[in-house]
Coordinates of C-alpha atoms in Angstrom, one line a residue:
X544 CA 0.0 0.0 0.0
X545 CA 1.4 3.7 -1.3
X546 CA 1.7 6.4 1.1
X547 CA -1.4 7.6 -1.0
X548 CA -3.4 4.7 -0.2
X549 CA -3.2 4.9 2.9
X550 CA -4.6 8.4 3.4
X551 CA -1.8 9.5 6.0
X552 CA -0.6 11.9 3.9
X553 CA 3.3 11.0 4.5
X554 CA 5.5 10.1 1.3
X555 CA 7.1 6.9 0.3
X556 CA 10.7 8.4 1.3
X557 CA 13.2 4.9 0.8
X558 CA 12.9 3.3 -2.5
X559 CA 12.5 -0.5 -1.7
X560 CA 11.7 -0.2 1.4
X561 CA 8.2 -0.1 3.2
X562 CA 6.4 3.5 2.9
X563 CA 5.9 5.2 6.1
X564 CA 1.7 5.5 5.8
X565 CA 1.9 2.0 5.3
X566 CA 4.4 1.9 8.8
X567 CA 2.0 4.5 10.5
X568 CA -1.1 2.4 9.6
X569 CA 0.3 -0.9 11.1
X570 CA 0.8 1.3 14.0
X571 CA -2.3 2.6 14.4
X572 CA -4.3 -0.4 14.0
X573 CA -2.3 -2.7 16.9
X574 CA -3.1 0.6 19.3
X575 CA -6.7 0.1 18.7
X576 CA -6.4 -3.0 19.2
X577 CA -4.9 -3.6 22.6
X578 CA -6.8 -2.6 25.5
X579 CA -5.7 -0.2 28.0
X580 CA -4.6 -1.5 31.8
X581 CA -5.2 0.0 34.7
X582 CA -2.8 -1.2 37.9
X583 CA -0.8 0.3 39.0
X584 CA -1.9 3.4 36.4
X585 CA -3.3 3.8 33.2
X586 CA -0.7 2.5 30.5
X587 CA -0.8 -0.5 27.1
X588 CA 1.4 -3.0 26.2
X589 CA 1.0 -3.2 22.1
X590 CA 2.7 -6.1 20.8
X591 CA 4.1 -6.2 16.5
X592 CA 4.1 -2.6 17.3
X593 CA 6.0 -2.0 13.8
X594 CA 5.7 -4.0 10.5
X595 CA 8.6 -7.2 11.1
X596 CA 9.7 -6.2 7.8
X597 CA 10.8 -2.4 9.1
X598 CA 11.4 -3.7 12.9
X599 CA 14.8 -5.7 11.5
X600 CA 15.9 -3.1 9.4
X601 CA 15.3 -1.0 12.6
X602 CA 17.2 -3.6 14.6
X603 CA 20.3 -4.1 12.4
X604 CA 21.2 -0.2 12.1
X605 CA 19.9 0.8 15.5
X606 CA 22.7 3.5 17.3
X607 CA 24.9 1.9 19.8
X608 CA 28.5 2.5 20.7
X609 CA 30.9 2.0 17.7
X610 CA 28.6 1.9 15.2
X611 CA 27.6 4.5 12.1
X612 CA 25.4 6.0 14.6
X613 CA 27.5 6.5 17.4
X614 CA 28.9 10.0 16.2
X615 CA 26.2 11.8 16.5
X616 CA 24.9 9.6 20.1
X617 CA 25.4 12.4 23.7
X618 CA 24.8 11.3 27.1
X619 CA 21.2 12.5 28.3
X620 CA 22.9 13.4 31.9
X621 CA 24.4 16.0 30.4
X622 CA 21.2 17.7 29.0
X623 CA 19.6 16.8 32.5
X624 CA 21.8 18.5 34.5
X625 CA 18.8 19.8 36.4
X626 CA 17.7 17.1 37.8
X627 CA 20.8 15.3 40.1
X628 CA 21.5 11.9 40.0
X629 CA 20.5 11.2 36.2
X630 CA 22.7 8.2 35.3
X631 CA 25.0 8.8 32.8
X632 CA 25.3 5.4 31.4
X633 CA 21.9 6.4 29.0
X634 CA 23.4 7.4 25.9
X635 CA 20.9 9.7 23.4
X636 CA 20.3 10.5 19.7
X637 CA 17.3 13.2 19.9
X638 CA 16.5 13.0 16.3
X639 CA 13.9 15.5 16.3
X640 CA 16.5 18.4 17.5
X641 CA 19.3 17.3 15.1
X642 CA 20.1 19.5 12.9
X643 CA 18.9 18.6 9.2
X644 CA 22.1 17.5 8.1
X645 CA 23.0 15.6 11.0
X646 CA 19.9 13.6 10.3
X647 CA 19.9 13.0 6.9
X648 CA 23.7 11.3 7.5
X649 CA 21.8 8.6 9.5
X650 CA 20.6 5.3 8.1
X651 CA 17.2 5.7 6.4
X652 CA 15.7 3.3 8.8
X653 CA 16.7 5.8 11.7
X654 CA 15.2 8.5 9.7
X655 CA 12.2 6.6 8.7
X656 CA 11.2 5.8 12.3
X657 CA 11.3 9.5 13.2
X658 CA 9.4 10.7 10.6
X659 CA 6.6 8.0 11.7
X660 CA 7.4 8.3 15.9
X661 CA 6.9 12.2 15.1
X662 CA 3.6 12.5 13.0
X663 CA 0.6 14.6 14.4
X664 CA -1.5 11.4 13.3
X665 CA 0.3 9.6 15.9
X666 CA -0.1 12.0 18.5
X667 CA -3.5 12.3 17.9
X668 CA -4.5 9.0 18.5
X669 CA -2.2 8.1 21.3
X670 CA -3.7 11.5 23.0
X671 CA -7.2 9.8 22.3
X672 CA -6.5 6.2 23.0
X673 CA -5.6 7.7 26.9
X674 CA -8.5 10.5 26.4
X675 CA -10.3 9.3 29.7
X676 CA -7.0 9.7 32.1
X677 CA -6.3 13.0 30.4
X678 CA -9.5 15.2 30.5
X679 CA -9.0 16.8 33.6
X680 CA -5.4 18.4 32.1
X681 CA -7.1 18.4 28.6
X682 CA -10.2 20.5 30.3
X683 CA -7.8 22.8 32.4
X684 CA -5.4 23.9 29.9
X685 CA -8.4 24.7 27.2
X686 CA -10.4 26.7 29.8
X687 CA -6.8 28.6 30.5
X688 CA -6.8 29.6 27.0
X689 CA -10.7 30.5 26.4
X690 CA -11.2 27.1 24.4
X691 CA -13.6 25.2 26.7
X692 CA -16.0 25.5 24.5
X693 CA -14.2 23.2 21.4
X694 CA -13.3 26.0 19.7
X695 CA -9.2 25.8 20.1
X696 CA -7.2 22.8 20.9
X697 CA -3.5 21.6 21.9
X698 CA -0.4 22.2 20.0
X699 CA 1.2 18.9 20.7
X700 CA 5.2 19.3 20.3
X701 CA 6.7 15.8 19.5
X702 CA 10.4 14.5 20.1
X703 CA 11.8 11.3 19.3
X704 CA 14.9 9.4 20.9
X705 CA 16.9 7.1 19.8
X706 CA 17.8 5.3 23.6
X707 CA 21.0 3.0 24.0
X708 CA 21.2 2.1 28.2
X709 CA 25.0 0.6 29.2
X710 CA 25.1 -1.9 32.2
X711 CA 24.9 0.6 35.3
X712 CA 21.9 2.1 34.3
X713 CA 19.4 3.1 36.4
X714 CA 16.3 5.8 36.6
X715 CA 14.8 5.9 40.1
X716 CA 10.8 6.0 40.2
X717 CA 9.4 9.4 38.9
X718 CA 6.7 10.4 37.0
X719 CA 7.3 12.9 34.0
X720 CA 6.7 16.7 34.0
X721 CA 3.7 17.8 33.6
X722 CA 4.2 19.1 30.2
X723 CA 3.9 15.5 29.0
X724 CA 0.8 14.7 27.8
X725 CA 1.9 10.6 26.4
X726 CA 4.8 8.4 26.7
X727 CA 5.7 5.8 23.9
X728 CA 8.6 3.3 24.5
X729 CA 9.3 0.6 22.2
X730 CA 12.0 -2.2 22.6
X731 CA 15.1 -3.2 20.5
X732 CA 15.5 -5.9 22.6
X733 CA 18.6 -7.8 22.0
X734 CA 18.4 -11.8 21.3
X735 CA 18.3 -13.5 24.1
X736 CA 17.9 -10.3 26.5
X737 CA 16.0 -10.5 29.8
X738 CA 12.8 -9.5 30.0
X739 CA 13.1 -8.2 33.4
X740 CA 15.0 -5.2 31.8
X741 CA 11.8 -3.9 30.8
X742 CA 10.7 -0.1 32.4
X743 CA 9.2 -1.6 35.7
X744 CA 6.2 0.6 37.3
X745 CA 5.6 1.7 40.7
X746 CA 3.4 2.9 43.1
X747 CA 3.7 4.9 47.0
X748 CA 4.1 3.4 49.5
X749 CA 0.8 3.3 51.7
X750 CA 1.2 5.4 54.7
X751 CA 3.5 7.4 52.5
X752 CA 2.9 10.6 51.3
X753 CA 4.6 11.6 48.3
X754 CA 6.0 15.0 48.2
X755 CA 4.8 17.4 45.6
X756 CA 7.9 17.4 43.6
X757 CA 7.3 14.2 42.3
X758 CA 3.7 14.2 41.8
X759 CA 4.7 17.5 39.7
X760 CA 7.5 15.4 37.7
X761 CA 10.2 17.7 39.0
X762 CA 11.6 15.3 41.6
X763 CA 12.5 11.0 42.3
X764 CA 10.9 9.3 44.1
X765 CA 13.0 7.4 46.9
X766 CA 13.4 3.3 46.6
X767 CA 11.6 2.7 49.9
X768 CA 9.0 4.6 49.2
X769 CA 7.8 3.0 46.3
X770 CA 6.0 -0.3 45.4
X771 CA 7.5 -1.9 42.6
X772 CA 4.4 -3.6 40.9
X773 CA 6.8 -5.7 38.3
X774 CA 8.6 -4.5 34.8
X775 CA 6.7 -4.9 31.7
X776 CA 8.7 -7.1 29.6
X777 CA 11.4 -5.9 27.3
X778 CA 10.4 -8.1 24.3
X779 CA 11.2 -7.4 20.6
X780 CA 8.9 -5.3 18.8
X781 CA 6.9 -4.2 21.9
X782 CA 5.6 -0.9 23.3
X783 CA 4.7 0.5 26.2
X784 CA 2.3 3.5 25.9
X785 CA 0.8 5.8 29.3
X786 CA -0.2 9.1 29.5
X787 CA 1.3 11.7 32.0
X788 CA -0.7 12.2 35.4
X789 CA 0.6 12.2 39.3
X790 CA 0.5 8.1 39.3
X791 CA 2.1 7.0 36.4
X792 CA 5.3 6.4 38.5
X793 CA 8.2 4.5 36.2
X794 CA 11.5 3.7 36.5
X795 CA 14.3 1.6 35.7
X796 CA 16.5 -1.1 38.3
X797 CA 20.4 -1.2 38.6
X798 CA 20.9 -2.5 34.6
X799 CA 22.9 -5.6 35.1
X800 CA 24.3 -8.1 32.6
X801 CA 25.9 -8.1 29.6
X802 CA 22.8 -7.1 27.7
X803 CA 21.9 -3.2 27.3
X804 CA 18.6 -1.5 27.2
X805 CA 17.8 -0.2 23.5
X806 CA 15.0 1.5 23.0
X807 CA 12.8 4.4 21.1
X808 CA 11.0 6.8 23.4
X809 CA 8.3 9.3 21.9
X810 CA 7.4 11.9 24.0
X811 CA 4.2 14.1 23.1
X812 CA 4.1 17.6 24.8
X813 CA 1.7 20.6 25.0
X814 CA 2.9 23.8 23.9
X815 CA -0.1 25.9 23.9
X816 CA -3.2 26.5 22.6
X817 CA -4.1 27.2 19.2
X818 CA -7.4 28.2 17.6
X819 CA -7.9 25.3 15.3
X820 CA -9.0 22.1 16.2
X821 CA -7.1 19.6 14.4
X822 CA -9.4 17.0 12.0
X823 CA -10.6 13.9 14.1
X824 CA -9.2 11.6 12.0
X825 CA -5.4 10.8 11.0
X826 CA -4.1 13.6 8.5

């Protein structure tokens, strides 16, 4: 199926190689498909999260130390300096901040996953899939800006990551800032990688209270205080998918082993408040 076709309005950028509506559609239709959980917080699991066909040529080009890609890779502890303690055995490519050139020198299935990781269609739906858990933030920041009424709606930003965690790695149980709207992680796993080294999710304590810092996203929350409810497992091909809110507490064990953590994370954002409401249905 053409990029055409499939109504997405994205064009067939790779010659020989699978078009990115026809990516973005296979997408699409497995998040439909797969229900959404609700303990310890709202979040999915979607399995065959990308055509097989495009997940191995993901796989086999996919930035790690000493590869083509590892030029352009930075460690994220150094753009978190903010926030202390961020490990800084997480190593980065932010494809949607590169610089054009800097992109276009990465292999095409790099590029093609952030064209598809980053389109409003994607957003969209991800945005409604979690709609329920989201209204109240939804609700607040369109009465902020005069657009209760369904008049205006979000300017989503989107970024895209390209994720490579060494052995050492850890992220301590937080909950994102509350620009974040929706969270997409999918796996690279490795063959033969545990699945235990996938992003585990937490609750408080009970008796606990959690301090406002880290219901806000602006703060860790500390090992004893948290319930680990168990890691979704890191299995090929696999994402996990939550929206943003005071409970949706994640984090990431002492990585151990010989096997890293590889990874794309999406992140979708609001920015504001714009006047027209984007079309219900993918553009």
């Amino acid at each position: 199926m053409s990029a055409r076709e499939s109504g997405l309005g994205l064009p067939e950028r790779n010659a020989g190689a699978m078009a990115d509506g026809a990516i973005l559609a296979h997408m699409l239709q497995a998040i439909a498909a797969t229900p959404i959980r609700t303990d310890p917080f709202d979040h999915a699991y979607v399995e065959n999260v990308f055509p097989e066909a495009f997940y191995g040529e993901l796989d086999a080009v996919f930035p790690a130390p000493g590869n083509d890609a590892a030029a352009v890779m930075t460690r994220t502890a150094d753009r978190w300096a903010e926030r202390e303690g961020y490990s800084e055995r997480r190593l980065t490519i932010d494809t949607a901040s590169l610089p054009a050139e800097r992109l276009k020198a990465l292999p095409p299935p790099i590029r093609q996953a952030h064209r598809v990781m980053t389109h409003p269609a994607l957003a969209q739906h991800l945005i409604q899939h979690f709609s329920s858990a989201l209204a109240p933030v939804l609700h607040a920041l369109l009465a902020r800006a005069g657009a209760a009424d369904g008049t205006g709606g979000l300017d989503v930003r989107r970024s895209c990551e390209m994720i490579y965690d060494a052995t050492g790695f850890e992220l301590r149980p937080h909950t994102d800032g509350n620009k974040k709207l929706v969270t997409a992680l999918i796996y690279i796993a490795g063959v033969d990688a545990p699945e235990s080294l996938g992003t585990h999710l937490y609750g408080v304590r009970p008796g606990v209270e959690a301090p406002e810092a880290v219901l806000r996203g602006g703060a860790y929350l500390d090992w004893d205080d948290a319930v680990d409810h168990g890691a979704v497992p890191y299995r090929r091909n696999c994402m996990l998918m939550f929206p943003r809110t005071p409970r949706s507490l994640h984090g990431v064990p002492v990585v151990g082993g010989d096997y890293p953590r590889r990874l794309i994370q999406a992140s979708f954002l609001h920015s504001g408040v714009v006047r027209e409401v984007p079309e219900s249905g993918p553009a």
